[in-house]
Amino acid sequence: MINYYLDIVAFAVVFVVFAFFRTKRRTKLESFHVFYWMLLTLVCYLMLESLTLFYVMDGDSIRRASDIIRHSVNAVYMIVKVFFITMFTMYLCSMMSVRNKVSRGWRFVVYLPLIPVMIVSVIASVYACNRGLGIMETRRLPMALYTFYLSLAYYLLVTLWVGVRYAGVQEKHSVVHVMAANFVMALTMAVQQAFPYVRIAPFIASIGLLDILFTVLRPDEVFDNTEALKKVYLKRFAHEDLDHEIPFTLFLICVHDYNVIAESMGPQVADFFLRQVTLSLFDMNENISVFREEKNVLAVRMTNVSKKDAGNIKRHIEDRFRFPWRIATAETLLSADVLMVHCPDDIPDSKSFDTFLSRYDRLDPVKYATLSISDLLAQDRDEQMLTAIRRALKDDSFQVYYQPIYSTSEKKIVAAEALIRLFDPEYGFISPEDMIKLAEREGYILEIGEKVFRAVCRFYSENHPEKLGIEYIEVNLSAVQCAKSKLAEQFIKIMKEYGIESKRINFEVTETAAMVTDSTVISNIHYFEKNGVKLSLDDFGTGYSNISYLYNIPFSIMKVDKAILWSADKNRKADLTLKNTFMMASKLGIKVVQEGVETEEQIKKLLAIGCDYFQGFYFSKPVSGKDFLAYVRDFKLPAVCKGSEEGRNGNDK
């Protein structure tokens, strides 16, 4: 008796994978394209498996169906089964970018076993048909068995060679997942070939694809919530095309109303509208790639299109913006400018392309309509900063400074915020704010963030500031870092490497990052919480009006932006806002750090309303690690802080 329940489960799993992957198939990323074909091949494999199973179980069907039809279906089944393993090997090759590293003959190497498999499948089926053999007997013929096993062994060797040869191209855990899935599927198929009634191969294959989708492909890291590819892929595609002299046309669509919608209705609503724009672009032409170039800019890339056709497409896009965009019951007109760029005619090489994008991102919106591409290619300050960033990454010359944080209850310095500094030998001091924005935009922030965190952990392990009463160091995490898969695991591992207790690090998350509902961000936050690492909400009061993240995310500390404090000195409404912010934090059980404390009057005001911590130039500017330790050792309590306890008690009453 054949148990077909696992086949039903396999169909259900494939349906789930296909439903989730449906909107992602339009991407031109090779790994996604190959995965799509793997999925279709698995569907064919399952259908053929079910059909042949039907023939085996239903005697009447066997009698009704001619031998030629039955054995033809079985021959196709045997070929498709091997083709599925072929596509799995092809996926590993695409993931490791093999096509960029070896000659064109690599595809022939991958597809080679299919030739003998097809020949043997046809011969075996003809032989079985003439001898009156059944389907299961056909599959156990020596010629069919040996050919199948040899093809599996071939693909396992290719998988092993590619995985070892190009191990450094992808994250180790991704490579291991794909290789392990390939080995397990090959093993189960071999078992089922020898014992046809042990039906586990389709189920294992479907689980393998499900695992790859969420652990290797990770669509959340490739696409944003507008269904557009993230900016890093725009550069990757453009660089590959320019390096291989493949012409393409780029349309940059700047939606001017995005910021207004984001500020009034929240960034999620603004993204929903932008998603409608993305979907409408796909409706115009399926053979395009859409990227999120900036929060309010979409980039559309097209290849093999004439300048005349590109001009027509540009007018079509502009015409669409003359009509309203709709989400549920909400409807609005969006204004946009479209810039068309022909590469390599307008932009000849990869370096010029990066310069062009960098300057486009900083352009005044009123100038989009009269934009000159040649002006955007001029050398500017950003190029100097990028040169300095690349040099600092290569030479490991970023410096970490520490700004003390004073506790009003303990009347001493108990913590510090780690801040990055860059002093370039050619360009001098680089503004941290400008440098971080540029690093996020150009894709360097992840590497910089890891270097900074390692420097902080090394400083803590070498100097043991806890002996001076320093309870923790605050480290900033940008929205880009929070959206990196397994960032929390990576940073926890670094802490263990340096022997740092979880309570010694407090990660500062900006309001922008806190507003993101991406599953990767949420996963990172929960992993930090699970491992005892506390989180601070940074720059409170500078983000969006939706503050639900205060009770949805486990923040233990809230850092109030200096702008609120400085405004409170001159504006009565700002003063009320400051007091109510502290009152709200107190009722939520969240400690408050006030940033930008510079005068005694500010300290008196903050003590009166129950501020927990002070940070600002009144105590110290950011200083080197050595100077920070000396400052803590020599710290003298300012006279204005001696009444902190009375101020807090008075506020409690």
XYZ file of C-alpha atoms in Angstrom:
653
model
C 0.000 0.000 0.000
C 1.375 3.408 -0.998
C 1.034 6.255 1.505
C 0.214 9.440 -0.387
C -0.341 11.770 2.592
C 3.152 13.292 2.376
C 2.469 14.170 -1.272
C -0.584 16.154 -0.179
C 1.482 17.987 2.447
C 4.131 18.679 -0.201
C 1.499 20.264 -2.463
C 0.353 22.460 0.449
C 3.911 23.593 1.225
C 4.585 24.401 -2.449
C 1.358 26.411 -2.578
C 2.492 28.477 0.441
C 5.932 29.084 -1.097
C 4.447 30.049 -4.447
C 1.891 32.397 -2.868
C 4.620 34.194 -0.909
C 7.042 34.270 -3.832
C 4.490 35.334 -6.452
C 5.182 39.074 -6.330
C 8.970 38.553 -6.074
C 9.365 36.625 -9.323
C 9.562 39.804 -11.405
C 13.027 40.632 -10.176
C 15.953 40.161 -12.546
C 18.171 38.811 -9.774
C 19.526 35.526 -11.089
C 19.103 33.684 -7.782
C 15.388 34.628 -7.666
C 14.952 33.708 -11.328
C 16.498 30.250 -10.807
C 14.456 29.753 -7.611
C 11.297 30.458 -9.610
C 12.241 27.736 -12.097
C 13.045 25.390 -9.212
C 9.554 26.020 -7.890
C 7.922 25.345 -11.269
C 10.031 22.194 -11.706
C 8.935 20.956 -8.284
C 5.285 21.542 -9.217
C 5.794 19.453 -12.389
C 7.615 16.810 -10.350
C 4.721 16.593 -7.864
C 2.092 16.431 -10.609
C 3.927 13.697 -12.494
C 4.558 11.832 -9.231
C 0.827 11.982 -8.446
C -0.154 10.926 -11.965
C 2.151 7.899 -11.988
C 0.977 7.044 -8.472
C -2.590 7.124 -9.786
C -1.666 4.682 -12.531
C -0.042 2.332 -9.999
C -2.928 2.402 -7.491
C -5.886 2.332 -9.911
C -5.966 -0.861 -11.951
C -8.815 0.372 -14.148
C -6.789 3.443 -15.089
C -3.891 1.210 -16.068
C -6.113 -0.812 -18.344
C -7.696 2.271 -19.886
C -4.421 4.115 -20.490
C -2.286 2.737 -23.301
C 1.201 1.466 -22.492
C 2.704 4.237 -24.611
C 0.973 6.972 -22.590
C 1.860 5.436 -19.233
C 5.497 4.893 -20.068
C 5.779 8.299 -21.757
C 4.536 9.960 -18.561
C 6.973 7.852 -16.543
C 9.885 8.835 -18.829
C 9.084 12.525 -18.385
C 8.846 11.960 -14.633
C 12.333 10.409 -14.481
C 13.784 13.322 -16.477
C 12.020 16.011 -14.414
C 13.194 14.420 -11.177
C 16.837 14.783 -12.232
C 16.133 18.230 -13.696
C 15.000 19.371 -10.229
C 18.408 18.461 -8.786
C 19.957 20.205 -11.804
C 18.086 23.413 -10.958
C 19.151 23.112 -7.334
C 22.794 22.956 -8.435
C 22.159 25.860 -10.816
C 20.756 27.852 -7.888
C 23.945 27.341 -5.903
C 26.000 28.468 -8.914
C 23.882 31.605 -9.368
C 24.064 32.369 -5.652
C 27.875 32.135 -5.781
C 28.007 34.301 -8.978
C 29.864 31.547 -10.837
C 29.027 33.103 -14.217
C 31.199 36.114 -13.344
C 34.173 33.980 -12.387
C 34.479 31.225 -15.019
C 34.024 30.801 -18.761
C 30.637 30.417 -20.409
C 31.016 26.643 -20.472
C 29.916 26.304 -16.848
C 26.241 25.981 -17.836
C 27.097 22.997 -20.047
C 28.870 21.395 -17.076
C 25.707 21.763 -14.967
C 23.294 20.485 -17.633
C 25.554 17.689 -18.932
C 23.979 14.723 -17.002
C 20.556 15.536 -18.440
C 21.652 14.217 -21.842
C 22.283 10.585 -20.739
C 19.289 10.748 -18.371
C 16.940 11.659 -21.242
C 18.413 8.992 -23.520
C 18.252 6.251 -20.883
C 14.726 7.271 -19.787
C 13.450 6.920 -23.350
C 15.272 3.607 -23.925
C 14.046 2.185 -20.603
C 10.469 3.221 -21.345
C 10.526 1.669 -24.846
C 12.051 -1.525 -23.409
C 9.448 -1.678 -20.611
C 6.612 -0.991 -23.016
C 7.685 -3.862 -25.295
C 8.120 -6.255 -22.371
C 4.867 -5.230 -20.668
C 6.588 -4.030 -17.490
C 4.879 -1.777 -14.953
C 5.956 1.717 -13.939
C 7.687 0.637 -10.728
C 9.469 -2.180 -12.529
C 10.681 0.292 -15.142
C 12.191 2.558 -12.520
C 14.082 -0.388 -11.012
C 15.680 -1.423 -14.292
C 19.500 -1.466 -13.877
C 20.043 1.057 -16.671
C 17.584 3.496 -15.038
C 18.963 2.982 -11.533
C 22.641 3.338 -12.461
C 22.043 6.410 -14.637
C 20.036 8.076 -11.887
C 22.592 7.305 -9.167
C 25.512 8.457 -11.349
C 23.734 11.744 -12.129
C 23.056 12.313 -8.414
C 26.701 11.607 -7.581
C 27.793 14.012 -10.333
C 25.618 16.833 -8.988
C 26.743 16.247 -5.422
C 30.381 16.550 -6.540
C 29.600 19.758 -8.463
C 27.762 21.131 -5.416
C 30.688 20.309 -3.148
C 33.214 21.836 -5.549
C 31.257 25.094 -6.030
C 30.546 25.419 -2.299
C 34.206 24.959 -1.342
C 35.729 26.836 -4.290
C 33.627 30.005 -3.826
C 32.999 29.761 -0.078
C 33.877 33.408 0.582
C 31.342 34.863 -1.860
C 28.256 34.375 0.333
C 27.517 34.139 4.045
C 28.671 30.794 5.376
C 25.301 29.777 6.822
C 23.566 30.427 3.457
C 26.016 28.223 1.574
C 25.703 25.474 4.198
C 21.880 25.614 3.988
C 21.835 25.163 0.201
C 24.503 22.445 0.171
C 22.836 20.539 3.020
C 19.420 20.777 1.339
C 20.911 19.467 -1.920
C 22.595 16.531 -0.175
C 19.464 15.607 1.813
C 17.228 15.778 -1.273
C 19.659 13.695 -3.327
C 19.756 11.096 -0.546
C 15.955 10.866 -0.209
C 15.544 10.633 -3.998
C 18.109 7.816 -4.078
C 16.218 5.986 -1.345
C 12.895 6.434 -3.126
C 14.411 5.253 -6.413
C 15.512 2.017 -4.740
C 12.321 1.673 -2.676
C 9.515 3.327 -4.721
C 6.910 2.811 -1.999
C 8.906 4.968 0.457
C 7.457 8.294 -0.687
C 9.400 11.032 1.098
C 11.320 12.782 -1.699
C 8.587 15.274 -2.797
C 7.916 16.273 0.802
C 11.643 16.793 1.560
C 12.024 18.784 -1.679
C 9.156 21.136 -0.748
C 10.559 21.661 2.764
C 13.977 22.357 1.214
C 12.550 25.144 -0.951
C 10.665 26.596 2.005
C 13.894 26.643 4.018
C 15.857 28.319 1.216
C 13.166 30.961 0.697
C 13.291 32.211 4.283
C 16.898 31.492 5.311
C 18.848 32.120 2.098
C 16.810 34.242 -0.309
C 15.325 36.304 2.557
C 13.070 38.532 0.396
C 12.672 41.056 3.237
C 16.339 41.960 2.808
C 16.069 42.273 -0.969
C 12.730 44.097 -1.322
C 11.311 46.912 0.748
C 7.615 47.391 1.544
C 6.958 48.967 -1.889
C 7.880 45.690 -3.679
C 10.912 47.474 -5.148
C 14.453 46.147 -4.889
C 16.712 47.918 -2.427
C 19.254 50.442 -3.659
C 22.286 48.178 -3.364
C 20.878 46.044 -6.193
C 20.505 49.078 -8.447
C 24.241 49.648 -8.184
C 24.993 45.960 -8.643
C 22.956 45.723 -11.861
C 24.284 49.020 -13.207
C 27.911 48.124 -12.459
C 27.567 44.725 -14.140
C 25.950 46.240 -17.237
C 28.514 49.041 -17.533
C 31.444 46.695 -16.918
C 30.171 44.329 -19.651
C 29.190 47.231 -21.974
C 25.497 46.305 -21.939
C 23.356 49.378 -22.745
C 20.399 50.166 -20.495
C 18.019 53.021 -19.780
C 17.336 54.297 -16.282
C 14.259 56.274 -15.225
C 14.487 58.094 -11.892
C 11.016 58.943 -10.568
C 11.032 61.456 -7.717
C 7.667 61.564 -5.900
C 7.618 65.019 -4.292
C 4.584 64.409 -2.078
C 6.110 61.445 -0.267
C 7.544 63.480 2.635
C 4.283 65.388 3.135
C 2.299 62.129 3.340
C 4.902 60.545 5.630
C 4.853 63.486 8.052
C 1.070 63.814 8.127
C -0.039 60.170 7.878
C 3.105 58.215 8.732
C 5.792 56.534 6.594
C 3.806 53.301 6.238
C 0.956 55.069 4.450
C 3.457 56.896 2.229
C 5.057 53.557 1.373
C 1.642 52.111 0.486
C 1.151 54.873 -2.068
C 4.647 54.307 -3.434
C 3.845 50.593 -3.700
C 0.949 51.479 -5.991
C 3.422 53.357 -8.179
C 5.710 50.289 -8.273
C 2.872 47.951 -9.246
C 1.680 50.333 -11.956
C 5.201 50.355 -13.426
C 5.118 46.556 -13.652
C 1.711 46.784 -15.321
C 3.269 48.998 -17.998
C 6.077 46.555 -18.715
C 6.932 43.224 -17.047
C 10.530 43.275 -18.356
C 11.778 45.957 -16.003
C 13.514 46.174 -12.642
C 12.232 48.654 -10.059
C 14.470 49.865 -7.218
C 13.952 52.056 -4.144
C 16.714 54.552 -4.893
C 15.750 56.872 -2.028
C 12.742 57.017 0.272
C 10.872 59.199 -2.272
C 12.651 58.034 -5.449
C 12.025 54.924 -7.530
C 14.487 53.843 -10.216
C 13.347 51.832 -13.230
C 15.950 49.933 -15.272
C 15.280 48.642 -18.783
C 17.578 46.863 -21.218
C 17.251 46.392 -24.983
C 15.090 49.463 -25.445
C 15.591 52.115 -28.136
C 15.795 55.800 -27.269
C 12.501 56.382 -29.090
C 10.709 53.680 -27.090
C 12.327 54.944 -23.884
C 10.947 58.422 -24.599
C 7.458 56.969 -25.046
C 7.763 55.085 -21.749
C 8.848 58.279 -19.972
C 5.758 60.095 -21.284
C 3.572 57.160 -20.237
C 4.933 57.350 -16.671
C 4.400 61.121 -16.532
C 0.848 60.741 -17.865
C -0.016 58.239 -15.112
C 0.795 60.843 -12.454
C -1.954 63.094 -13.830
C -4.489 60.670 -12.317
C -5.058 59.993 -8.602
C -3.551 57.062 -6.701
C -5.840 55.066 -4.443
C -5.423 52.936 -1.309
C -8.676 51.553 0.105
C -10.768 54.688 0.637
C -7.811 57.079 0.472
C -7.118 58.796 -2.822
C -4.586 61.471 -3.709
C -2.730 63.047 -6.600
C 1.044 62.693 -6.519
C 3.431 65.064 -8.243
C 6.589 63.590 -9.706
C 9.511 64.365 -11.995
C 11.021 61.706 -14.235
C 14.669 61.816 -15.287
C 15.738 59.524 -18.160
C 19.365 58.418 -18.395
C 20.890 56.356 -21.212
C 23.905 54.268 -20.263
C 26.659 54.159 -21.365
C 25.925 57.210 -23.555
C 25.210 59.549 -20.627
C 27.137 57.680 -17.916
C 30.143 55.740 -19.273
C 31.404 53.746 -16.254
C 30.625 52.477 -12.733
C 32.476 55.253 -10.912
C 30.581 57.926 -12.840
C 27.324 56.120 -12.075
C 28.020 56.210 -8.324
C 28.893 59.910 -8.516
C 25.714 60.599 -10.476
C 23.487 58.864 -7.900
C 25.250 60.519 -4.980
C 24.647 63.991 -6.378
C 21.101 63.199 -7.476
C 20.197 62.192 -3.912
C 21.273 65.578 -2.566
C 19.756 67.704 -5.300
C 17.233 70.401 -4.398
C 13.822 69.051 -5.542
C 12.996 72.296 -7.366
C 15.880 71.558 -9.749
C 14.726 68.100 -10.876
C 12.805 69.417 -13.869
C 15.817 71.334 -15.262
C 18.377 68.701 -14.329
C 21.600 68.393 -16.329
C 23.270 64.986 -16.155
C 26.688 66.480 -16.839
C 26.335 68.742 -13.783
C 25.631 65.716 -11.609
C 28.861 64.051 -12.678
C 31.057 66.854 -11.336
C 33.457 66.092 -8.472
C 32.209 67.350 -5.087
C 32.568 67.047 -1.319
C 30.808 63.668 -1.231
C 33.516 62.138 -3.374
C 36.104 63.384 -0.909
C 34.155 61.894 2.003
C 33.755 58.593 0.170
C 37.480 58.490 -0.465
C 38.091 59.159 3.233
C 35.598 56.443 4.271
C 37.160 53.849 1.963
C 40.633 54.764 3.214
C 39.527 54.517 6.863
C 37.940 51.109 6.270
C 41.084 49.854 4.570
C 43.449 51.293 7.215
C 41.074 50.689 10.160
C 41.533 54.340 11.148
C 38.050 55.159 12.450
C 38.198 56.428 16.022
C 35.627 55.964 18.779
C 35.016 58.818 21.210
C 32.949 58.613 24.394
C 30.575 61.229 25.838
C 29.851 60.761 29.568
C 26.308 60.239 30.869
C 25.565 61.510 34.399
C 23.072 59.802 36.745
C 20.992 62.174 38.899
C 20.207 59.428 41.426
C 23.780 58.176 41.875
C 25.366 61.618 41.398
C 28.171 60.274 39.229
C 29.067 59.277 35.691
C 27.551 55.838 35.072
C 27.652 55.417 31.307
C 28.837 56.853 28.009
C 27.703 57.045 24.410
C 30.179 55.736 21.829
C 30.500 58.112 18.887
C 32.452 57.587 15.677
C 35.076 60.109 14.528
C 37.113 60.269 11.334
C 40.224 62.393 10.915
C 41.437 61.927 7.348
C 45.100 62.719 6.593
C 44.137 64.477 3.354
C 40.726 66.036 4.030
C 40.933 66.565 7.789
C 37.972 66.169 10.160
C 34.889 64.641 8.525
C 31.520 65.601 9.998
C 30.004 62.480 11.668
C 26.457 63.426 10.628
C 27.387 63.867 6.950
C 29.647 60.819 6.985
C 26.982 58.487 8.453
C 24.305 59.673 6.007
C 26.675 59.098 3.104
C 27.796 55.708 4.460
C 24.152 54.594 4.733
C 23.418 55.803 1.227
C 26.481 54.186 -0.322
C 26.286 50.879 1.555
C 29.263 51.215 3.935
C 27.343 51.598 7.192
C 27.233 47.864 8.015
C 31.007 47.483 7.791
C 31.577 50.719 9.726
C 29.055 49.695 12.384
C 30.806 46.389 12.988
C 34.206 48.082 13.289
C 32.830 50.612 15.781
C 31.192 47.898 17.876
C 34.356 45.810 17.939
C 36.301 48.898 19.045
C 33.836 49.487 21.904
C 34.030 45.846 23.037
C 37.829 45.922 22.847
C 37.907 49.151 24.888
C 35.669 47.619 27.560
C 37.574 44.336 27.789
C 40.995 46.031 27.959
C 40.155 48.854 30.400
C 37.356 47.412 32.575
C 35.525 50.742 33.075
C 33.011 48.958 35.323
C 35.652 49.237 38.047
C 35.188 53.027 37.807
C 31.413 52.693 38.117
C 30.588 52.681 34.393
C 27.553 50.449 34.079
C 27.219 50.348 30.299
C 28.241 51.891 26.975
C 25.613 53.050 24.511
C 26.177 52.101 20.863
C 24.140 53.575 18.009
C 22.304 51.357 15.523
C 21.023 52.871 12.289
C 17.854 51.778 10.498
C 20.025 50.050 7.885
C 21.819 48.025 10.564
C 18.559 47.067 12.290
C 17.274 45.723 8.955
C 20.279 43.417 8.487
C 19.428 39.761 8.945
C 21.032 38.157 12.004
C 22.706 41.421 13.079
C 21.731 40.715 16.685
C 23.292 37.235 16.551
C 26.452 38.716 15.032
C 26.795 41.412 17.724
C 26.020 38.993 20.581
C 28.744 36.726 19.197
C 31.211 39.653 19.159
C 30.336 40.441 22.796
C 31.047 36.841 23.787
C 34.297 36.950 21.818
C 35.491 39.859 23.996
C 33.910 38.531 27.193
C 31.437 41.418 27.525
C 28.359 40.892 29.714
C 25.057 41.723 28.054
C 24.257 44.383 30.661
C 27.396 46.326 29.670
C 26.031 47.286 26.235
C 22.944 49.376 25.483
C 21.975 49.816 21.838
C 20.484 53.143 20.764
C 17.800 52.825 18.084
C 16.574 55.935 16.279
C 12.883 56.739 15.943
C 13.150 56.087 12.202
C 14.367 52.534 12.840
C 11.750 52.003 15.569
C 8.975 52.908 13.125
C 10.020 50.135 10.715
C 7.779 47.058 11.001
C 10.079 44.867 8.908
C 10.231 41.318 10.287
C 14.041 41.405 10.290
C 14.100 44.533 12.489
C 11.612 42.993 14.914
C 13.596 39.738 14.972
C 16.826 41.595 15.821
C 15.161 43.567 18.613
C 13.636 40.442 20.166
C 16.960 38.599 19.954
C 18.706 41.430 21.833
C 15.957 41.372 24.468
C 16.169 37.576 24.775
C 19.921 37.828 25.450
C 19.577 40.532 28.103
C 20.784 43.483 26.008
C 18.838 46.682 26.699
C 17.656 49.180 24.106
C 17.412 52.973 24.134
C 15.163 55.082 21.934
C 17.456 57.773 20.510
C 16.589 61.360 19.499
C 13.017 61.190 20.794
C 11.000 64.118 19.482
C 12.601 64.349 16.043
C 10.665 61.561 14.307
C 7.043 60.878 13.437
C 3.981 61.481 15.558
C 3.117 57.765 15.917
C 4.672 56.706 19.248
C 3.179 53.227 19.501
C 6.742 51.845 19.360
C 7.200 53.063 22.971
C 4.968 50.261 24.200
C 5.520 47.759 21.378
C 9.334 47.721 21.590
C 11.072 46.950 24.917
C 12.919 50.262 25.371
C 14.359 50.740 28.847
C 15.729 54.237 28.179
C 14.444 57.172 26.135
C 16.881 59.858 24.985
C 15.159 63.198 24.457
C 16.554 65.250 21.608
C 18.384 68.433 22.522
C 16.109 70.501 20.264
C 13.198 70.057 22.703
C 15.301 71.181 25.672
C 16.698 74.211 23.897
C 13.252 75.246 22.659
C 11.831 74.899 26.188
C 14.036 77.776 27.342
C 12.237 80.172 24.986
C 8.857 78.675 24.216
C 6.111 77.893 26.748
C 4.532 75.202 24.569
C 7.906 73.516 24.116
C 8.399 73.664 27.889
C 5.044 71.904 28.409
C 6.021 69.321 25.797
C 9.253 68.628 27.652
C 7.511 68.199 31.014
C 4.790 65.954 29.564
C 7.406 63.842 27.798
C 9.104 63.145 31.135
C 5.755 62.452 32.799
C 4.780 59.999 30.039
C 8.137 58.181 30.253
C 7.817 57.911 34.023
C 4.359 56.342 33.772
C 5.640 53.903 31.127
C 8.522 52.893 33.392
C 11.139 54.224 30.961
C 14.223 56.084 32.195
C 15.056 59.380 30.460
C 18.389 60.733 29.238
C 18.311 64.395 28.272
C 20.748 65.187 25.476
C 22.340 68.572 24.838
C 22.620 69.723 28.471
C 24.870 72.802 28.454
C 23.848 75.241 31.215
C 23.079 75.265 34.934
C 19.618 76.657 34.232
C 18.849 73.620 32.092
C 20.075 71.300 34.848
C 17.829 73.007 37.433
C 14.834 72.688 35.114
C 15.564 69.010 34.434
C 16.081 68.192 38.104
C 12.754 69.775 38.898
C 10.883 67.555 36.448
C 12.678 64.345 37.434
C 15.224 63.700 34.697
C 17.193 60.475 35.275
C 20.341 61.156 33.252
C 22.176 64.123 31.727
C 24.363 64.122 28.624
C 25.921 67.210 27.124
C 28.781 69.660 26.942
C 28.116 70.914 30.494
C 29.746 67.707 31.675
C 32.015 66.862 28.759
C 32.251 66.867 25.001
C 32.968 63.483 23.345
C 36.566 62.498 24.155
C 38.945 59.655 23.425
C 38.754 56.471 25.476
C 41.852 57.414 27.469
C 40.512 60.884 28.276
C 37.099 59.467 29.168
C 38.618 57.141 31.779
C 40.636 60.036 33.219
C 37.484 62.202 33.344
C 35.558 59.523 35.264
C 38.400 59.025 37.741
C 38.712 62.776 38.401
C 35.004 63.633 38.255
C 33.840 66.268 40.741
C 30.143 66.738 41.380
C 28.991 70.191 40.181
C 27.310 72.272 42.872
C 24.106 72.562 40.854
C 23.722 68.755 40.893
C 23.947 68.413 44.659
C 20.266 69.208 45.027
C 19.165 66.548 42.588
C 17.598 64.335 45.236
C 15.508 67.180 46.630
C 14.388 68.108 43.137
C 13.327 64.551 42.354
C 11.477 64.140 45.655
C 9.672 67.392 45.096
C 8.600 66.266 41.643
C 7.301 62.946 42.988
C 5.004 64.827 45.331
